[in-house]
Short mmCIF file of C-alpha atoms in Angstrom, two decimals:
data_model
loop_
_atom_site.label_atom_id
_atom_site.label_comp_id
_atom_site.label_asym_id
_atom_site.label_seq_id
_atom_site.Cartn_x
_atom_site.Cartn_y
_atom_site.Cartn_z
CA ASP A 1 -9.36 -11.29 13.53
CA LYS A 2 -6.75 -10.16 11.00
CA ARG A 3 -7.64 -13.13 8.77
CA GLU A 4 -10.91 -11.36 7.98
CA GLU A 5 -9.39 -8.03 6.92
CA PHE A 6 -9.69 -6.55 3.45
CA ALA A 7 -8.00 -3.14 3.72
CA THR A 8 -7.86 -0.49 1.00
CA TYR A 9 -5.59 2.55 0.63
CA VAL A 10 -7.10 5.33 -1.49
CA ALA A 11 -5.30 8.37 -2.93
CA ARG A 12 -4.86 10.65 -5.90
CA PRO A 13 -2.11 9.73 -8.42
CA GLY A 14 1.45 10.30 -7.24
CA VAL A 15 0.67 10.48 -3.52
CA GLY A 16 2.47 7.28 -2.49
CA LYS A 17 -0.01 4.41 -2.53
CA SER A 18 2.55 1.90 -3.81
CA TRP A 19 5.12 3.02 -1.24
CA MET A 20 2.61 2.47 1.56
CA LEU A 21 1.76 -0.97 0.21
CA ASP A 22 5.45 -1.87 0.11
CA LEU A 23 5.82 -0.62 3.68
CA ALA A 24 2.95 -2.87 4.74
CA ALA A 25 4.64 -5.78 2.94
CA ILE A 26 7.97 -5.44 4.72
CA THR A 27 6.18 -4.95 8.05
CA ALA A 28 4.46 -8.28 7.51
CA SER A 29 7.70 -9.92 6.34
CA ASN A 30 9.57 -8.59 9.38
CA LYS A 31 6.98 -10.29 11.56
CA GLY A 32 7.82 -13.60 9.91
CA LEU A 33 4.80 -13.77 7.59
CA ARG A 34 5.01 -15.28 4.12
CA THR A 35 4.14 -12.18 2.12
CA GLY A 36 3.06 -11.71 -1.49
CA ILE A 37 2.75 -8.53 -3.56
CA TYR A 38 1.13 -8.08 -6.97
CA SER A 39 2.62 -5.14 -8.87
CA GLY A 40 0.54 -4.27 -11.92
CA GLU A 41 2.88 -1.54 -13.18
CA MET A 42 6.39 -1.87 -11.76
CA SER A 43 8.96 -4.58 -12.42
CA LYS A 44 10.16 -6.94 -9.71
CA GLU A 45 13.46 -5.09 -9.68
CA LYS A 46 11.85 -1.70 -9.04
CA VAL A 47 9.65 -3.08 -6.26
CA GLY A 48 12.72 -4.79 -4.81
CA TYR A 49 14.68 -1.53 -4.79
CA ARG A 50 11.84 0.20 -2.95
CA ILE A 51 11.73 -2.56 -0.36
CA ASP A 52 15.50 -2.28 0.07
CA THR A 53 15.13 1.47 0.64
CA LEU A 54 12.37 1.03 3.20
CA ARG A 55 14.41 -1.54 5.10
CA SER A 56 17.80 0.18 4.89
CA ASN A 57 16.89 3.89 4.50
CA ILE A 58 19.44 4.10 1.69
CA SER A 59 18.52 6.52 -1.10
CA ASN A 60 16.18 4.82 -3.58
CA PHE A 61 17.59 6.99 -6.36
CA ALA A 62 21.13 5.89 -5.49
CA ILE A 63 20.19 2.20 -5.32
CA SER A 64 18.23 2.16 -8.57
CA HIS A 65 20.95 4.10 -10.42
CA VAL A 66 23.75 1.95 -8.96
CA ARG A 67 25.54 4.93 -7.45
CA ARG A 68 29.06 4.09 -6.33
CA ASP A 69 28.85 6.23 -3.19
CA VAL A 70 26.32 3.83 -1.61
CA GLN A 71 27.79 0.51 -2.78
CA ASN A 72 29.55 -0.29 0.51
CA GLU A 73 26.51 0.68 2.57
CA TYR A 74 24.23 -1.32 0.30
CA LYS A 75 26.49 -4.39 0.51
CA LYS A 76 26.39 -4.21 4.32
CA TYR A 77 22.61 -4.05 4.17
CA VAL A 78 22.38 -7.07 1.83
CA ASP A 79 24.69 -9.06 4.09
CA SER A 80 22.63 -8.12 7.15
CA ILE A 81 19.40 -9.35 5.52
CA GLU A 82 20.72 -12.90 5.57
CA GLU A 83 21.32 -12.62 9.32
CA THR A 84 18.00 -10.98 10.17
CA PRO A 85 15.01 -13.29 10.71
CA HIS A 86 12.10 -12.41 8.43
CA GLY A 87 9.44 -14.11 6.37
CA PRO A 88 9.93 -14.62 2.61
CA LEU A 89 8.53 -11.97 0.29
CA PHE A 90 7.24 -12.93 -3.17
CA ILE A 91 6.57 -10.38 -5.93
CA ALA A 92 4.16 -11.14 -8.79
CA THR A 93 4.07 -9.19 -12.06
CA ILE A 94 2.06 -9.53 -15.26
CA LYS A 95 5.17 -10.26 -17.32
CA ASP A 96 6.83 -12.82 -15.05
CA ASP A 97 3.92 -14.63 -13.42
CA PHE A 98 0.75 -14.25 -15.53
CA ASP A 99 1.99 -14.80 -19.11
CA GLY A 100 1.61 -11.14 -19.99
CA SER A 101 -2.15 -11.11 -19.28
CA THR A 102 -3.96 -8.99 -16.71
CA PRO A 103 -4.61 -11.37 -13.80
CA THR A 104 -7.95 -12.37 -12.34
CA ILE A 105 -8.74 -13.40 -8.81
CA ASN A 106 -8.22 -17.05 -9.83
CA ASP A 107 -4.62 -16.23 -10.79
CA PHE A 108 -4.11 -14.62 -7.39
CA LYS A 109 -5.59 -17.63 -5.60
CA ALA A 110 -3.16 -19.92 -7.44
CA PHE A 111 -0.26 -17.61 -6.51
CA ILE A 112 -1.32 -17.57 -2.84
CA ASN A 113 -1.58 -21.36 -2.75
CA LYS A 114 1.70 -21.87 -4.63
CA TYR A 115 3.69 -19.93 -2.03
CA ASN A 116 1.46 -20.69 0.96
CA LEU A 117 1.10 -16.97 1.71
CA ASP A 118 0.04 -15.51 5.05
CA ILE A 119 -0.86 -12.10 3.56
CA PHE A 120 -1.38 -10.75 0.03
CA LEU A 121 -1.12 -7.17 -1.25
CA ILE A 122 -2.54 -5.89 -4.56
CA ASP A 123 -1.18 -2.85 -6.44
CA GLN A 124 -3.79 -2.02 -7.63
CA GLN A 125 -7.44 -3.04 -8.15
CA SER A 126 -7.74 -1.22 -11.48
CA LEU A 127 -4.89 -3.35 -12.83
CA MET A 128 -6.91 -6.55 -12.44
CA GLU A 129 -9.52 -8.24 -14.62
CA ASP A 130 -12.77 -9.57 -13.20
CA ILE A 131 -13.63 -13.19 -13.85
CA ASN A 132 -16.43 -12.38 -16.30
CA HIS A 133 -14.33 -9.77 -18.18
CA THR A 134 -17.06 -7.16 -17.68
CA LYS A 135 -16.93 -4.21 -20.08
CA ASN A 136 -18.75 -1.60 -17.97
CA PRO A 137 -16.04 0.00 -15.77
CA VAL A 138 -18.31 0.60 -12.76
CA ASP A 139 -19.64 -2.97 -12.80
CA LYS A 140 -16.11 -4.27 -13.33
CA ALA A 141 -14.74 -2.37 -10.32
CA GLY A 142 -17.61 -3.64 -8.16
CA ASN A 143 -17.08 -7.22 -9.31
CA ILE A 144 -13.35 -7.05 -8.57
CA ALA A 145 -13.99 -5.72 -5.05
CA LYS A 146 -16.45 -8.54 -4.39
CA GLU A 147 -14.03 -11.14 -5.79
CA ILE A 148 -11.18 -9.84 -3.61
CA LYS A 149 -13.39 -10.16 -0.52
CA LEU A 150 -14.32 -13.71 -1.53
CA LEU A 151 -10.62 -14.49 -2.09
CA GLN A 152 -9.77 -13.14 1.35
CA SER A 153 -12.59 -15.14 2.96
CA THR A 154 -11.69 -18.34 1.12
CA CYS A 155 -7.94 -18.19 1.75
CA LYS A 156 -8.45 -16.82 5.29
CA ILE A 157 -5.58 -14.34 5.03
CA PRO A 158 -5.58 -10.52 5.18
CA VAL A 159 -5.57 -8.72 1.83
CA ILE A 160 -4.44 -5.10 1.37
CA THR A 161 -5.11 -3.22 -1.87
CA VAL A 162 -4.81 0.28 -3.29
CA CYS A 163 -7.34 2.29 -5.33
CA GLN A 164 -7.45 5.64 -7.03
CA GLN A 165 -9.41 8.49 -5.49
CA ASN A 166 -12.12 9.94 -7.73
CA ARG A 167 -12.11 13.56 -8.89
CA SER A 168 -14.57 14.81 -6.27
CA GLY A 169 -11.76 15.92 -3.97
CA GLU A 170 -9.42 17.48 -6.51
CA GLN A 171 -10.73 21.01 -5.98
CA ALA A 172 -9.16 20.93 -2.51
CA PHE A 173 -5.63 20.90 -3.99
CA ASP A 174 -3.61 23.24 -6.17
CA LYS A 175 -1.71 22.18 -9.30
CA SER A 176 1.32 21.19 -7.19
CA GLY A 177 -0.76 18.80 -5.12
CA ASN A 178 -0.85 20.98 -1.99
CA ARG A 179 -4.01 21.34 0.06
CA LYS A 180 -6.10 24.49 -0.35
CA ASP A 181 -9.16 23.52 1.68
CA THR A 182 -8.55 22.13 5.17
CA GLN A 183 -12.21 21.12 5.52
CA VAL A 184 -12.15 18.21 3.08
CA GLU A 185 -14.30 15.31 4.23
CA TYR A 186 -13.14 11.83 3.28
CA ASP A 187 -15.60 8.98 2.94
CA VAL A 188 -15.92 5.87 0.78
CA SER A 189 -17.86 7.79 -1.88
CA ARG A 190 -14.53 9.31 -2.94
CA ILE A 191 -13.18 5.93 -4.13
CA ALA A 192 -12.93 5.77 -7.93
CA GLY A 193 -14.78 3.07 -9.82
CA SER A 194 -17.58 1.80 -7.62
CA ASP A 195 -19.06 2.33 -4.16
CA LYS A 196 -18.80 -1.44 -3.73
CA VAL A 197 -15.05 -1.06 -3.10
CA GLY A 198 -15.88 0.74 0.13
CA GLN A 199 -18.72 -1.66 0.85
CA TYR A 200 -16.58 -4.80 0.71
CA SER A 201 -13.47 -3.32 2.36
CA THR A 202 -13.30 -3.71 6.14
CA ILE A 203 -10.80 -0.82 6.40
CA VAL A 204 -10.48 2.22 4.12
CA ILE A 205 -7.64 4.72 4.61
CA PHE A 206 -7.16 7.79 2.44
CA LEU A 207 -3.65 9.13 1.84
CA GLU A 208 -2.88 12.80 1.41
CA TYR A 209 0.57 14.27 0.74
CA ASP A 210 1.56 17.92 1.10
CA ARG A 211 4.53 18.38 -1.22
CA ASN A 212 5.59 21.70 0.34
CA LEU A 213 5.67 20.40 3.90
CA LYS A 214 6.60 16.84 2.87
CA VAL A 215 3.93 15.54 5.20
CA LEU A 216 1.91 12.37 4.57
CA ARG A 217 -1.49 12.05 6.24
CA LEU A 218 -3.40 8.80 6.83
CA ILE A 219 -7.11 9.51 7.07
CA PRO A 220 -9.32 6.56 8.12
CA ALA A 221 -12.71 6.64 6.39
CA LYS A 222 -13.91 3.21 7.48
CA THR A 223 -12.78 0.97 10.33
CA ARG A 224 -14.58 -2.11 11.57
CA ASP A 225 -13.43 -1.90 15.19
CA GLY A 226 -13.99 1.74 16.07
CA SER A 227 -12.67 4.97 14.59
CA CYS A 228 -9.46 6.97 14.61
CA GLU A 229 -8.54 10.50 13.70
CA PRO A 230 -5.96 11.26 10.96
CA LEU A 231 -2.27 10.62 11.57
CA SER A 232 0.56 12.69 10.06
CA TYR A 233 4.09 11.64 9.14
CA ALA A 234 7.10 13.58 7.95
CA TRP A 235 8.12 11.54 4.91
CA ASP A 236 11.52 11.40 3.25
CA ILE A 237 10.36 9.55 0.16
CA ASP A 238 13.85 8.97 -1.26
CA LYS A 239 15.07 7.24 1.90
CA GLY A 240 11.75 5.72 2.92
CA VAL A 241 11.76 7.34 6.37
CA TYR A 242 8.42 7.99 8.09
CA THR A 243 8.42 10.01 11.33
CA HIS A 244 5.19 10.50 13.24
CA ILE A 245 4.33 14.12 14.00
CA ILE A 246 1.47 15.86 15.79
CA THR A 247 -0.29 18.58 13.81
CA ASP A 248 -3.34 20.75 14.44
CA MET A 249 -5.24 18.48 12.05
CA ASP A 250 -4.51 15.34 14.07
CA SER A 251 -6.06 14.04 17.26
CA GLU A 252 -3.91 13.20 20.26
CA ASP A 253 -6.60 10.84 21.49
CA CYS A 254 -5.58 8.05 19.13
CA SER A 255 -2.42 7.00 20.98
CA GLU A 256 -2.86 3.27 20.45
CA MET A 257 -2.87 3.54 16.65
CA GLN A 258 -0.02 6.06 16.74
CA GLU A 259 2.12 3.72 18.81
CA GLU A 260 1.40 0.74 16.56
CA PHE A 261 2.15 2.61 13.34
CA SER A 262 5.33 4.10 14.79
CA GLU A 263 6.48 0.54 15.41
CA ASP A 264 6.90 -0.31 11.74
CA SER A 265 3.38 0.71 10.62
CA GLU A 266 1.62 -2.12 12.44
CA ALA A 267 -1.60 -0.12 12.24
CA ILE A 268 -1.81 -1.00 8.54
CA PHE A 269 -2.94 -4.45 9.57
#
């Protein structure tokens, strides 16, 4: 039952966690769901530009810098949005929705109820405050994970979040972020903050990006309904284009998940 899902993306800084969360958001919106995103770092405008890129495949750099050479194409995209059925998408930021204060789970619950959301996405757990304002960072991370699970259970909607990966896997990459060791094992112990994040999440997927090959890998570390081998995607980050590819590091036995993700990343849910 998707209403019971609390999914977490985990990755090192700069890999593309926020992009993946935005992709999950537009996938939900395209299915007609009332979708909410909390962005703890980016403005509503920047998140909106990314969503436009993922939907239109127009250069994010060109959109955000108001490049004249894409104005006609961008106008056609904006006009087409009004004609394409999709669910509303609501973006929450600290500045615009939480009076400049780091939100707690109670703030998120109010936001979900205000817009009657069908799904909520959080970018990211470290940019939240737990209800008790705990000082110890490990206890705080564990409390936040527990509170998110309680929020998901109470509101009966799926929640997707992102977390940082801890430093235990950094030796597998060079300074450019490219993999050195192909034998890296991913499990929930690599989540930064607290092992309770992995405990309370029903799905945990690690993200890995090879900057030389421009290949993004999704590596499931925890799934409630069975397991799946890693999936690889050629990723044009500027245009938001993901193309599934088969590599030696992937399994061809996971066709169901491959098919779902290829159809607008449905596997995220």
